[in-house]
Amino acid sequence: MNKNINTKKLNELIHLSTLVIKILTIFLIIAGVYAGIIILKEIKILSLLFNILKIISPLFIGLIIAWLLDPIVTYLSKKKIKRVFGTLICYIVIFLLIFLIVGSLVPVLYDQINDFVTTTIPSLFETFKNVINNIFDSLKNIDGFDSVSMKGEVFKKLEAYATELTSTLPTILVNIIASLFSSIGSFAVALVIGFFLLLNMDENVENLYSLIPKKYRNETKRLLQSLNKPLKRFVNGALLDSTLIFVISAIGFSIIGLKAPLLFALFCGITNVIPYVGPYIGGAPAVVVGLTQSTTIGIITLVFIAIVQALEGNLLQPLIMSKTTKLSPVIIILGLLVFGHFFGIWGMVLSTPILGALKELINFFDEKYDFLYFKNTEE
């Protein structure tokens, strides 16, 4: 019997086995989340939970506001500024920013949306009709193909769609305005909740911890602290990153001469939160509208978006969002597919921070129970 053991090969085998277990565990977690969502959806609990969350959404928004502003208020407290005055300073700055945004951007954005609806959309339809007309004209010499009747059917469908859009547009606008006022009301309530939470943040946090049994209190504190930092970095980084993309895109689109530059810049900024696919979702409508104006504007818009996203991906994002979630691109894309399938655009926006939180939970319990050797292999 050979007693000489090849330790190098043994270590490689152990490392490979651990890697396989980690991959299988990640896929099992994703499959478990997917199965859980399907089950909740089938037994109608998911819609009930969404309704409850919608009702108490101001509380959650208030908690997020307090959570984001607490480091600033705490910093001001260390500089001998009373917490109540520090909270007031933060809120005055917030209200000034809201006033500036509403006063300067909203009227311009409204005019651009109105111009887009009244002129650009009809122009898009007209351009699309011309393209279809040219396609069918090129096919009219094919034997056995009735291009005239086929073209008539396509145009009939287009006109029916345009008529339907025109008739439903007022209803859509009314619903959007109603949702906007509802959101403003919820945000106002959330600001009030956030203000009172900020006044006594430490005391409020301790009161929440007191609800947890003493046996698990310290572990819960440690777990929440491990979740707090990466999530806060992600939220702050995403907000700053999206704001910069909005400003750069607005300036660039205005210089290029794209119609409704603020509207498309805002869309680019919002969708930029979605990893990998967000920039393409945000940039595609701007390119399409640019092409309807002229081929030159469309191509320049496409090149500009490509340059901005290259700079954002290689410069801004590493600087602002570096090492926030430490998630594999494959895991992020899988999360986007699952959450996007069930929850649409909001699911795609929230998938990365949720997956980042899940990873922190797995690392926390692995460190405690040492069942996957995550920490050992990462080190």
XYZ file of C-alpha atoms in Angstrom:
379
model
C 0.000 0.000 0.000
C 1.435 3.386 -1.043
C 1.515 5.642 1.981
C 2.746 8.699 0.054
C -0.216 11.024 -0.393
C -0.116 13.674 -3.097
C -1.235 16.641 -0.978
C -1.326 18.986 -3.972
C -3.817 16.814 -5.857
C -5.804 16.253 -2.656
C -6.046 20.020 -2.049
C -7.102 20.552 -5.665
C -9.800 17.898 -5.264
C -11.050 19.474 -2.017
C -11.068 22.922 -3.628
C -12.970 21.602 -6.658
C -15.488 19.799 -4.434
C -16.032 22.946 -2.384
C -16.521 24.995 -5.557
C -19.088 22.499 -6.884
C -20.948 22.580 -3.545
C -20.964 26.377 -3.608
C -22.338 26.478 -7.161
C -24.990 23.863 -6.359
C -25.959 25.761 -3.206
C -26.364 29.018 -5.133
C -28.530 27.304 -7.756
C -30.586 25.626 -5.011
C -31.158 29.009 -3.352
C -32.254 30.558 -6.668
C -34.495 27.524 -7.357
C -35.915 27.812 -3.826
C -36.669 31.513 -4.274
C -38.255 30.793 -7.664
C -40.380 27.931 -6.251
C -41.402 30.052 -3.259
C -42.558 32.901 -5.502
C -44.565 30.485 -7.691
C -46.226 28.901 -4.638
C -47.085 32.282 -3.128
C -48.461 33.429 -6.477
C -50.585 30.297 -6.960
C -52.197 30.472 -3.505
C -52.911 34.197 -3.990
C -50.755 35.219 -0.998
C -48.359 37.223 -3.166
C -51.064 39.683 -4.287
C -52.266 40.004 -0.666
C -48.720 40.749 0.491
C -48.329 43.359 -2.257
C -51.567 45.069 -1.183
C -50.443 45.124 2.462
C -47.011 46.467 1.454
C -48.701 49.128 -0.691
C -50.802 50.276 2.272
C -47.854 50.461 4.680
C -45.362 51.653 2.029
C -44.957 55.111 3.682
C -43.571 53.332 6.765
C -40.955 51.489 4.685
C -40.050 54.617 2.716
C -39.757 56.519 6.010
C -37.447 53.810 7.368
C -35.283 54.016 4.225
C -35.104 57.829 4.481
C -34.084 57.611 8.145
C -31.617 54.797 7.354
C -29.938 56.825 4.584
C -29.828 60.135 6.495
C -28.779 58.716 9.883
C -24.999 58.781 9.136
C -25.231 62.505 8.232
C -27.258 63.356 11.351
C -24.880 61.265 13.498
C -21.886 63.090 11.979
C -23.498 66.464 12.762
C -24.184 65.276 16.329
C -20.467 64.523 16.743
C -19.805 68.123 15.651
C -21.846 69.338 18.678
C -25.012 69.995 16.650
C -28.086 68.696 18.460
C -29.792 65.799 16.727
C -33.032 67.730 16.230
C -31.157 70.554 14.446
C -29.128 68.057 12.399
C -32.366 66.402 11.284
C -33.869 69.796 10.409
C -30.762 70.714 8.366
C -31.046 67.443 6.374
C -34.743 68.022 5.719
C -34.226 71.658 4.685
C -31.605 70.483 2.144
C -34.028 67.783 0.880
C -36.875 70.287 0.477
C -34.574 72.747 -1.315
C -33.497 69.990 -3.728
C -37.134 68.981 -4.326
C -38.079 72.628 -4.916
C -35.207 73.118 -7.390
C -36.013 69.896 -9.264
C -39.756 70.576 -9.418
C -39.309 74.254 -10.251
C -36.684 73.857 -12.960
C -37.060 70.388 -14.458
C -40.766 69.496 -14.224
C -42.131 72.326 -16.456
C -39.492 71.619 -19.124
C -40.105 67.878 -18.843
C -43.867 68.431 -19.163
C -43.394 70.487 -22.349
C -41.082 67.851 -23.798
C -43.509 65.004 -23.010
C -46.374 66.993 -24.535
C -44.309 67.680 -27.676
C -43.285 64.013 -27.817
C -46.913 62.816 -27.622
C -48.321 65.356 -30.119
C -45.549 65.395 -32.741
C -42.975 62.643 -32.268
C -45.379 59.696 -31.875
C -47.358 60.600 -35.048
C -44.016 61.068 -36.829
C -42.925 57.612 -35.669
C -46.130 56.093 -37.047
C -45.665 57.933 -40.335
C -42.032 56.770 -40.648
C -43.051 53.215 -39.810
C -45.794 53.341 -42.458
C -43.290 54.561 -45.066
C -40.888 51.734 -44.201
C -43.687 49.149 -44.530
C -44.835 50.753 -47.778
C -41.315 50.499 -49.239
C -40.997 46.866 -48.123
C -44.276 45.864 -49.791
C -43.413 47.848 -52.936
C -40.215 45.833 -53.239
C -42.203 42.587 -52.894
C -45.007 43.380 -55.373
C -43.267 41.656 -58.297
C -43.154 38.279 -56.518
C -45.539 35.774 -58.169
C -48.394 34.557 -55.986
C -47.848 37.232 -53.340
C -50.684 39.744 -53.035
C -48.696 42.679 -51.667
C -51.547 45.203 -52.100
C -54.079 43.374 -49.909
C -51.380 42.394 -47.396
C -50.226 46.013 -47.155
C -53.841 47.141 -46.697
C -54.286 44.695 -43.792
C -51.089 45.888 -42.097
C -52.070 49.557 -42.461
C -55.563 48.775 -41.165
C -54.023 47.187 -38.059
C -51.710 50.177 -37.594
C -54.574 52.668 -37.890
C -56.688 50.638 -35.445
C -53.783 50.634 -32.987
C -53.242 54.389 -33.437
C -56.988 55.050 -32.902
C -56.997 52.870 -29.795
C -53.913 54.644 -28.447
C -55.500 58.055 -29.062
C -58.753 57.058 -27.325
C -57.036 55.450 -24.337
C -54.333 58.126 -23.936
C -56.524 60.479 -21.817
C -57.390 57.586 -19.481
C -53.725 56.615 -19.243
C -52.778 60.220 -18.438
C -55.509 60.478 -15.761
C -54.266 57.230 -14.178
C -50.677 58.470 -14.268
C -51.673 61.797 -12.643
C -53.733 59.957 -9.988
C -50.796 57.623 -9.269
C -48.470 60.621 -9.115
C -50.627 62.436 -6.557
C -50.969 59.217 -4.553
C -47.181 58.773 -4.633
C -46.649 62.399 -3.559
C -49.043 61.850 -0.629
C -47.284 58.625 0.393
C -43.879 60.315 0.113
C -45.068 63.238 2.276
C -46.245 60.818 4.987
C -42.950 58.908 4.643
C -40.971 62.134 5.163
C -42.877 62.778 8.399
C -42.252 59.201 9.599
C -38.577 59.457 8.631
C -38.233 62.755 10.521
C -39.535 61.329 13.806
C -37.474 58.165 13.401
C -34.329 60.247 12.860
C -34.883 62.310 16.011
C -34.332 59.251 18.203
C -32.738 56.770 15.823
C -30.585 54.921 18.368
C -33.480 54.637 20.806
C -35.833 53.409 18.071
C -33.306 50.802 16.921
C -32.832 49.567 20.496
C -36.602 49.338 20.918
C -36.740 47.118 17.834
C -33.901 44.964 19.160
C -35.737 44.595 22.487
C -38.471 42.672 20.650
C -35.910 39.948 19.840
C -35.223 37.317 22.550
C -31.977 38.014 24.449
C -30.532 34.695 23.326
C -30.481 35.854 19.673
C -30.124 39.621 20.146
C -26.337 39.952 19.758
C -26.267 37.619 16.744
C -29.123 39.574 15.130
C -27.252 42.859 15.687
C -24.126 41.409 14.099
C -26.124 40.071 11.138
C -27.903 43.387 10.508
C -24.606 45.278 10.764
C -23.067 42.955 8.139
C -26.073 43.630 5.869
C -26.165 47.369 6.538
C -22.845 48.482 5.040
C -22.967 46.801 1.597
C -26.649 47.656 1.105
C -26.104 51.289 2.064
C -23.081 51.507 -0.248
C -25.152 49.986 -3.058
C -28.090 52.407 -2.594
C -25.886 55.498 -2.266
C -23.720 54.392 -5.189
C -26.725 53.600 -7.404
C -28.326 56.995 -6.677
C -25.110 58.903 -7.425
C -24.359 56.809 -10.526
C -27.879 57.266 -11.949
C -27.846 61.015 -11.223
C -24.562 61.442 -13.092
C -25.872 59.411 -16.049
C -29.035 61.570 -16.104
C -27.055 64.839 -16.112
C -24.515 63.662 -18.736
C -27.269 62.197 -20.965
C -29.427 65.346 -20.691
C -26.516 67.559 -21.756
C -25.470 65.193 -24.557
C -28.989 64.668 -25.957
C -29.611 68.438 -25.923
C -26.395 69.119 -27.854
C -27.180 66.345 -30.372
C -30.654 67.823 -30.953
C -32.678 64.784 -29.862
C -36.348 65.501 -29.159
C -37.393 65.419 -25.464
C -33.790 65.116 -24.183
C -34.771 65.354 -20.506
C -37.361 62.588 -20.886
C -34.881 60.153 -22.444
C -32.081 61.197 -20.050
C -34.394 60.511 -17.099
C -35.266 57.099 -18.546
C -31.545 56.321 -19.023
C -30.811 57.360 -15.429
C -33.596 55.200 -13.967
C -32.833 52.074 -16.019
C -29.102 52.444 -15.317
C -29.798 50.977 -11.850
C -30.429 47.611 -13.556
C -27.052 45.873 -14.026
C -25.868 44.890 -17.530
C -29.198 45.182 -19.404
C -30.357 48.531 -17.951
C -28.241 50.767 -20.227
C -29.595 48.994 -23.334
C -33.199 49.292 -22.130
C -32.675 52.996 -21.426
C -30.792 53.833 -24.617
C -32.917 51.963 -27.177
C -35.920 54.401 -27.247
C -33.594 57.411 -27.612
C -31.861 55.801 -30.612
C -35.211 54.889 -32.253
C -36.536 58.452 -31.869
C -33.199 59.848 -33.098
C -33.435 57.715 -36.253
C -36.954 59.059 -36.950
C -35.559 62.609 -36.823
C -32.648 61.787 -39.132
C -30.167 59.002 -39.728
C -27.335 61.285 -38.557
C -29.020 62.112 -35.222
C -29.832 58.425 -34.681
C -26.250 57.301 -35.325
C -24.758 60.108 -33.185
C -27.200 59.225 -30.362
C -26.181 55.563 -30.597
C -22.468 56.434 -30.508
C -22.987 58.872 -27.615
C -24.895 56.268 -25.535
C -22.194 53.661 -26.273
C -19.444 56.080 -25.122
C -21.356 57.090 -21.976
C -22.037 53.465 -21.038
C -18.413 52.485 -21.716
C -17.220 55.296 -19.418
C -19.871 54.411 -16.823
C -19.013 50.706 -16.884
C -15.238 51.158 -16.811
C -14.817 54.366 -14.799
C -17.878 55.614 -12.901
C -19.237 52.265 -11.716
C -15.896 50.900 -10.423
C -15.253 54.190 -8.598
C -18.749 54.603 -7.148
C -20.036 51.015 -6.846
C -16.784 49.074 -6.392
C -17.093 45.934 -4.286
C -20.601 46.703 -3.047
C -22.194 43.296 -3.571
C -19.274 41.162 -4.890
C -21.722 39.061 -6.891
C -20.821 36.991 -9.945
C -22.184 38.404 -13.244
C -23.876 35.015 -13.881
C -25.737 35.232 -10.554
C -26.783 38.831 -11.262
C -28.141 37.904 -14.721
C -30.023 34.878 -13.321
C -31.494 37.124 -10.623
C -32.559 39.668 -13.237
C -34.317 36.931 -15.231
C -36.175 35.514 -12.213
C -37.177 38.824 -10.586
C -37.895 40.464 -13.939
C -40.209 37.583 -14.910
C -42.335 37.932 -11.766
C -42.071 41.614 -10.858
C -41.201 43.406 -14.097
C -38.925 46.448 -14.136
C -39.054 46.927 -10.340
C -38.019 43.315 -9.844
C -34.974 43.903 -12.044
C -34.070 47.056 -10.102
C -34.316 45.299 -6.710
C -32.825 41.935 -7.711
C -29.158 42.873 -7.165
C -29.501 44.310 -3.626
C -31.751 41.360 -2.642
C -29.202 38.861 -3.974
C -26.430 40.821 -2.247
C -28.339 40.571 1.040
C -28.883 36.830 0.493
C -25.150 36.388 -0.056
C -24.388 38.214 3.204
C -26.886 35.947 5.002
C -25.231 32.830 3.574
C -21.759 34.104 4.542
C -22.988 34.959 8.045
C -24.412 31.492 8.716
C -21.457 29.819 7.003
C -19.081 31.709 9.292
C -21.129 30.625 12.290
C -21.752 26.974 11.370
C -18.918 26.395 8.836
C -21.064 24.274 6.513
C -19.878 25.559 3.104
C -16.361 26.862 3.825
C -17.199 30.118 2.017
C -14.989 32.244 4.207
C -12.078 29.847 4.075
C -12.068 29.635 0.293
C -12.525 33.396 -0.136
C -9.533 34.044 2.067
